[in-house]
Amino acid sequence: MRHTFGRSVTDWTMDLGTPTTTEISETETETSAPVVAKGPATITFWSAAVGGVQYDDLLNSLGSPVTSIVSSDGSDGLRIGTIPEFQGPPDVYVMWAEAGAGTRTKMVATDIGDTVAGLELSTTYLAALQTKTKDEGAVGQFLGRDPDSDSVTGLRWTSPPVSSGGSGGSTQGVDASSGAYSADKTGGIDARAAIQAAIDDVAAAGGGIVWLPRGTYKIGCVANAGGTGAAGGLQLKAGVWLRGDGIATRLEATGTWSSAAGIVGIGDTATSRPVRDTRVSDMWIKGTAGTSFGTPASNVYGVLFNTASITGEPDAVHRLHDLWIWDTQVGIALLGTDDQAMQVQRIRGRHFAKQGLLVGREDGSGGAADNYFLGVDISSANMGGGSCAGIEVYTSNHHFAQCKSWYNKRSTAFTAGATYKDGAGWYINGTRNIFTSCEAQDNGGHGWLVRLGKNTLTACVADSNNYYDNISGSAAANECSGFYVSSSVTEITLSACLGFDRNGTNKYQKAGFTIDAASRNVAVTGVAWDNRQTSGSATPLDGLVWINGAAHSTHEVRVESAYGSTRATISNGGTAAGGAGTVQKRQDAGGGATVYTGTTMADVPALVATVPGGTAYYRWEAYIIYRADATQNARIGVRVGRDGASGTVEAQWQAEYLTPAGAAASEYSLSSVGTTRYVVTDGDGAVSSSGYSNQRSVRISGVLFAGSVVVTATLAIQVAENGGTGTGVRVVDGSYLVVTPGNYS
């Protein structure tokens, strides 16, 4: 601020006239000279009486910059010698003036009186401000600018600004980082109290937005957060939307969390609250400081809702969307009986000691039904090595779409038939839920563990679970499956689901689909490939495994499975030994070029089927198209075998073919372990030629039985010449063998 100088009674340029001497007494004289106003004179201004620096930042009476001031010569209406009014440099009250006489004279600003009066006004301002802050204002208001020019303080109590709401109406909104709240966004101090004050005020004003601009907000835990009687960080209140600026807004837990509670919450694990219509969006919620991963924080939940006893509409209708949640004990927990009609969308959760998403209470006491989940992505749960899945559902009537649970950890050995959710992608212990286009990938445990029925899974995927990167301790490969349907399940549908292991040479997912035979009314249509019950097995029958008995008559199960070039359609059949399915084998063009000579029966490699034993019945059919030597003719038969030295394997079968004379022939053969039975069929001599005119065919059908101690049984189609050495027997491509489990009562 510049101050005014000049044109006061003391601001003149002068000079002395001719001196005169007057005798006062016989011994004394007195010399004097008149003072004469003089102008024009150029005046410079300095910071000290001697030395110092020159002030050359001046403004003349017209406001123009000058480096010196010229006193009046009388032509400007001022008396000669008058120093005109001007302004000195900013914030300078006193200057030393020099007009060429070699001495300097002090000049004081002429507006110093106004400054003193301003000091008196400041005292009045402070008193008025104290009165305003102590005795005025209402809940939800803040101190804003007063447009009244007569206001002593320039401030007045103001309601929060109004911004356009998402529904087309208007929504109250405050910036919690500025104004009356000024929540610290540098991460330097705990901002919980300031943000909670904004939440409380906006709720009291009828609801609206509490905005957290980009920055880091430390959130501590208190026993009575928001005066609610619940422990936690921030306690939401009815109608409040806590909104950030995307991942640039980060809430970080700080201090001691002595009991389980949410960084953002409604109630805690033990205390519920009647709060409805809240919303949390567009922020990063983190249990540890910084942008890197840290050890998941104990007792810290990212979001914990325990809503109950609301009035009016029975559903809380909360909204959670566009959130990043890291490094907490639990990511999101929805525990209240009124946490219903919620929408949870576009959530990315990583690095949890327990669950990433917990819907309902683990003890089965209810909570959180009838909600919608879209695009929830959970990974690296169960970091604490406990008994948790990435996503756990304990309640009913939820809809999950395009959600994923992956890379969750497991450190314990799987026990077949047990309630085992360690490291699983999904644990479903509720009913009447719908899962559409959801996935479990690379989990240490099962991909999907379904404990209760009346659920529907459509186009869901289990990709490479029991994954070696995520198992440790006593957990081992080939223990957990893609989909595991437990014994307590009744009425469930898995439609167009995939269960596979994509790993190169080492397969770890035990089975694509494992179904406990004690379940009832199970319908499965799916595809499986490259699963393995053991590290050395290589069979498509691992696509579907039945445990604890044979499939019940209520089941409708069909899984198309593959391993390498082998395919199997696995249907309702099953055994205690671990599963069965339709095996379909076909002679291809390359194999069809092989010619078999001599009288020793030899397997046709493409027409050999291996199936599980364990008191199992199969029906089978073979259709063999061949060419044989016209003189020697052909022997075509069946061989059966087993994996061990004991156990019963039997095949009864009937062959249908034409005799050399063209008449129908029918022969019955019985085959036991280690014995081959065959029929002699016609040949026309053109073994290596092509064309239909020289082909013959045999159809064989029968029943195969594998006893209780037999683990696997083999059924093989064999061929040989009937006598001597001729031009041989050739099995033509297109020949096939089909072995199907029998489900007899």
XYZ file of C-alpha atoms in Angstrom, residues 399-640:
242
model
C -27.235 -60.713 -8.878
C -23.550 -60.832 -9.814
C -22.498 -59.902 -13.364
C -19.001 -59.693 -14.873
C -17.304 -60.065 -11.487
C -13.961 -61.769 -10.914
C -12.101 -63.286 -7.957
C -8.515 -64.318 -8.578
C -5.022 -64.917 -7.210
C -6.252 -65.661 -3.691
C -3.865 -67.529 -1.381
C -3.968 -70.982 0.274
C -1.592 -72.598 2.766
C -3.571 -75.621 4.059
C -4.141 -79.109 2.649
C -7.557 -79.735 1.127
C -9.811 -82.288 2.834
C -12.310 -83.834 0.435
C -15.935 -83.377 1.386
C -15.192 -80.765 4.059
C -16.461 -77.207 4.239
C -13.261 -75.890 2.758
C -13.051 -72.347 1.426
C -9.350 -71.585 2.019
C -8.026 -69.581 -0.916
C -11.140 -70.117 -3.048
C -12.250 -67.590 -5.597
C -15.946 -67.767 -4.648
C -17.679 -69.312 -1.628
C -21.454 -69.520 -2.131
C -23.323 -70.327 1.083
C -26.582 -68.563 0.231
C -29.531 -69.417 -2.001
C -31.463 -67.949 -4.934
C -28.455 -66.096 -6.285
C -27.623 -65.521 -9.951
C -24.062 -65.364 -11.299
C -23.609 -64.323 -14.923
C -20.299 -64.139 -16.817
C -18.252 -64.280 -13.613
C -14.789 -65.799 -13.254
C -12.441 -67.507 -10.796
C -8.823 -67.531 -11.956
C -5.452 -68.622 -10.520
C -6.777 -69.107 -6.994
C -4.898 -71.290 -4.526
C -8.114 -73.121 -3.621
C -11.240 -74.045 -5.565
C -12.397 -71.632 -8.202
C -16.031 -71.912 -7.085
C -17.163 -73.660 -3.903
C -20.967 -73.953 -3.828
C -22.368 -74.988 -0.454
C -26.103 -74.314 -0.894
C -28.496 -74.838 -3.755
C -31.162 -72.943 -5.644
C -28.419 -70.928 -7.327
C -27.806 -70.329 -11.019
C -24.420 -69.910 -12.700
C -24.442 -68.974 -16.379
C -21.362 -68.598 -18.606
C -19.070 -68.663 -15.571
C -15.401 -69.654 -15.781
C -12.946 -71.543 -13.565
C -9.480 -70.917 -15.022
C -6.374 -72.678 -13.622
C -7.260 -72.780 -9.942
C -5.174 -74.616 -7.323
C -2.545 -72.392 -8.938
C 1.031 -73.159 -7.831
C 2.023 -69.489 -7.348
C -0.714 -69.159 -4.731
C -0.243 -72.304 -2.658
C 2.241 -72.705 0.186
C 2.706 -74.606 3.408
C 0.849 -77.935 3.316
C -1.266 -76.929 0.313
C -0.402 -79.069 -2.713
C -1.103 -79.354 -6.415
C -4.062 -81.297 -7.801
C -6.188 -80.853 -4.660
C -8.793 -78.235 -5.603
C -11.124 -78.029 -8.579
C -12.616 -75.435 -10.855
C -16.211 -75.906 -9.661
C -16.896 -77.846 -6.455
C -20.558 -78.654 -5.708
C -20.971 -79.859 -2.134
C -23.191 -82.604 -0.704
C -25.661 -80.116 0.824
C -26.623 -78.617 -2.548
C -30.135 -79.119 -3.866
C -31.469 -77.526 -7.049
C -28.602 -75.809 -8.846
C -27.918 -75.020 -12.478
C -24.529 -74.480 -14.080
C -25.113 -73.552 -17.699
C -22.428 -73.034 -20.380
C -19.658 -72.967 -17.776
C -15.948 -73.625 -18.435
C -13.510 -75.416 -16.112
C -9.951 -75.675 -17.440
C -6.250 -75.395 -16.638
C -4.255 -73.349 -19.131
C -0.785 -74.111 -17.703
C 1.702 -75.615 -20.125
C 3.003 -78.998 -19.049
C 2.169 -78.962 -15.317
C -1.537 -79.142 -14.602
C -2.713 -78.211 -11.143
C -6.506 -77.813 -11.199
C -7.769 -81.230 -10.097
C -11.040 -81.374 -12.029
C -13.079 -78.975 -14.068
C -16.266 -79.926 -12.168
C -16.348 -81.917 -8.908
C -19.826 -82.924 -7.763
C -20.658 -84.655 -4.497
C -23.031 -87.490 -5.340
C -25.106 -86.705 -2.250
C -26.304 -83.493 -3.888
C -29.690 -83.495 -5.582
C -31.236 -81.956 -8.705
C -27.985 -80.752 -10.215
C -28.029 -79.586 -13.844
C -24.688 -78.938 -15.541
C -23.822 -78.205 -19.139
C -20.231 -77.220 -19.645
C -16.853 -77.660 -21.256
C -13.635 -78.730 -19.557
C -10.101 -79.336 -20.743
C -6.594 -80.144 -19.504
C -7.533 -80.758 -15.845
C -5.610 -83.371 -13.828
C -6.459 -85.355 -10.709
C -2.802 -86.272 -10.341
C 0.329 -84.744 -11.773
C 0.778 -87.689 -14.114
C -2.781 -88.305 -15.302
C -3.811 -87.367 -18.791
C -7.484 -88.062 -19.350
C -10.530 -86.032 -20.333
C -12.421 -87.839 -17.563
C -10.930 -85.275 -15.155
C -13.304 -82.780 -16.694
C -16.013 -84.094 -14.348
C -15.424 -86.031 -11.121
C -18.095 -87.534 -8.872
C -17.210 -88.081 -5.225
C -18.865 -90.045 -2.414
C -20.918 -92.352 -4.593
C -22.652 -92.594 -7.953
C -24.648 -89.821 -9.531
C -28.259 -89.576 -8.416
C -31.106 -90.040 -10.875
C -32.164 -86.397 -10.360
C -28.976 -85.087 -11.939
C -28.747 -83.921 -15.556
C -25.047 -83.464 -16.209
C -23.204 -83.243 -19.493
C -19.649 -81.971 -19.760
C -17.656 -81.977 -22.991
C -14.087 -82.600 -21.902
C -10.706 -82.899 -23.595
C -7.091 -83.667 -22.921
C -4.703 -83.402 -25.853
C -6.328 -85.180 -28.800
C -8.675 -87.199 -26.569
C -12.277 -86.151 -26.126
C -15.000 -87.334 -23.766
C -18.619 -86.490 -23.131
C -19.112 -87.065 -19.434
C -22.726 -87.637 -18.438
C -24.692 -88.640 -15.368
C -22.767 -91.862 -14.550
C -20.169 -91.941 -11.788
C -18.420 -94.044 -9.227
C -16.886 -93.725 -5.808
C -13.523 -94.224 -7.467
C -13.721 -90.853 -9.088
C -15.894 -90.310 -12.087
C -16.899 -91.691 -15.436
C -18.122 -90.408 -18.720
C -18.751 -91.255 -22.350
C -15.474 -91.934 -24.158
C -15.619 -91.508 -27.926
C -12.746 -92.839 -30.040
C -12.377 -92.656 -33.831
C -9.884 -94.007 -36.336
C -8.359 -91.139 -38.307
C -6.989 -91.138 -41.832
C -3.371 -91.598 -40.748
C -4.111 -94.541 -38.467
C -6.241 -96.080 -41.174
C -3.153 -96.641 -43.325
C -1.801 -99.295 -40.912
C -2.066 -102.900 -42.165
C -2.065 -105.717 -39.570
C -0.627 -109.127 -40.676
C -0.361 -112.474 -38.944
C -2.740 -114.297 -36.641
C -1.830 -112.560 -33.371
C -4.612 -110.207 -32.292
C -3.378 -106.576 -32.046
C -5.009 -103.470 -30.577
C -6.145 -100.760 -32.951
C -4.564 -97.840 -31.001
C -7.242 -95.325 -31.918
C -9.962 -97.677 -30.673
C -8.792 -98.239 -27.069
C -10.838 -96.755 -24.190
C -9.838 -96.493 -20.517
C -12.592 -95.866 -17.967
C -12.808 -95.747 -14.142
C -13.640 -98.872 -12.160
C -15.221 -99.171 -8.740
C -18.289 -101.377 -9.333
C -19.089 -99.565 -12.553
C -21.231 -100.636 -15.532
C -20.821 -99.330 -19.073
C -22.593 -99.896 -22.331
C -20.461 -99.746 -25.439
C -20.643 -99.904 -29.195
C -18.038 -100.275 -31.939
C -18.443 -99.936 -35.686
C -15.417 -101.270 -37.592
C -14.965 -100.615 -41.297
C -12.153 -102.780 -42.728
C -10.486 -104.352 -45.759
C -9.033 -107.867 -45.470
C -7.295 -110.589 -47.504
C -9.910 -112.642 -49.389
C -8.171 -115.923 -48.623
C -7.255 -115.366 -45.005
C -10.278 -113.208 -44.074
C -10.203 -111.228 -40.786
C -10.431 -111.789 -37.093
C -12.150 -108.850 -35.305
C -12.578 -108.975 -31.565
C -12.402 -107.303 -28.166
C -9.792 -107.245 -25.403
C -10.433 -106.163 -21.827
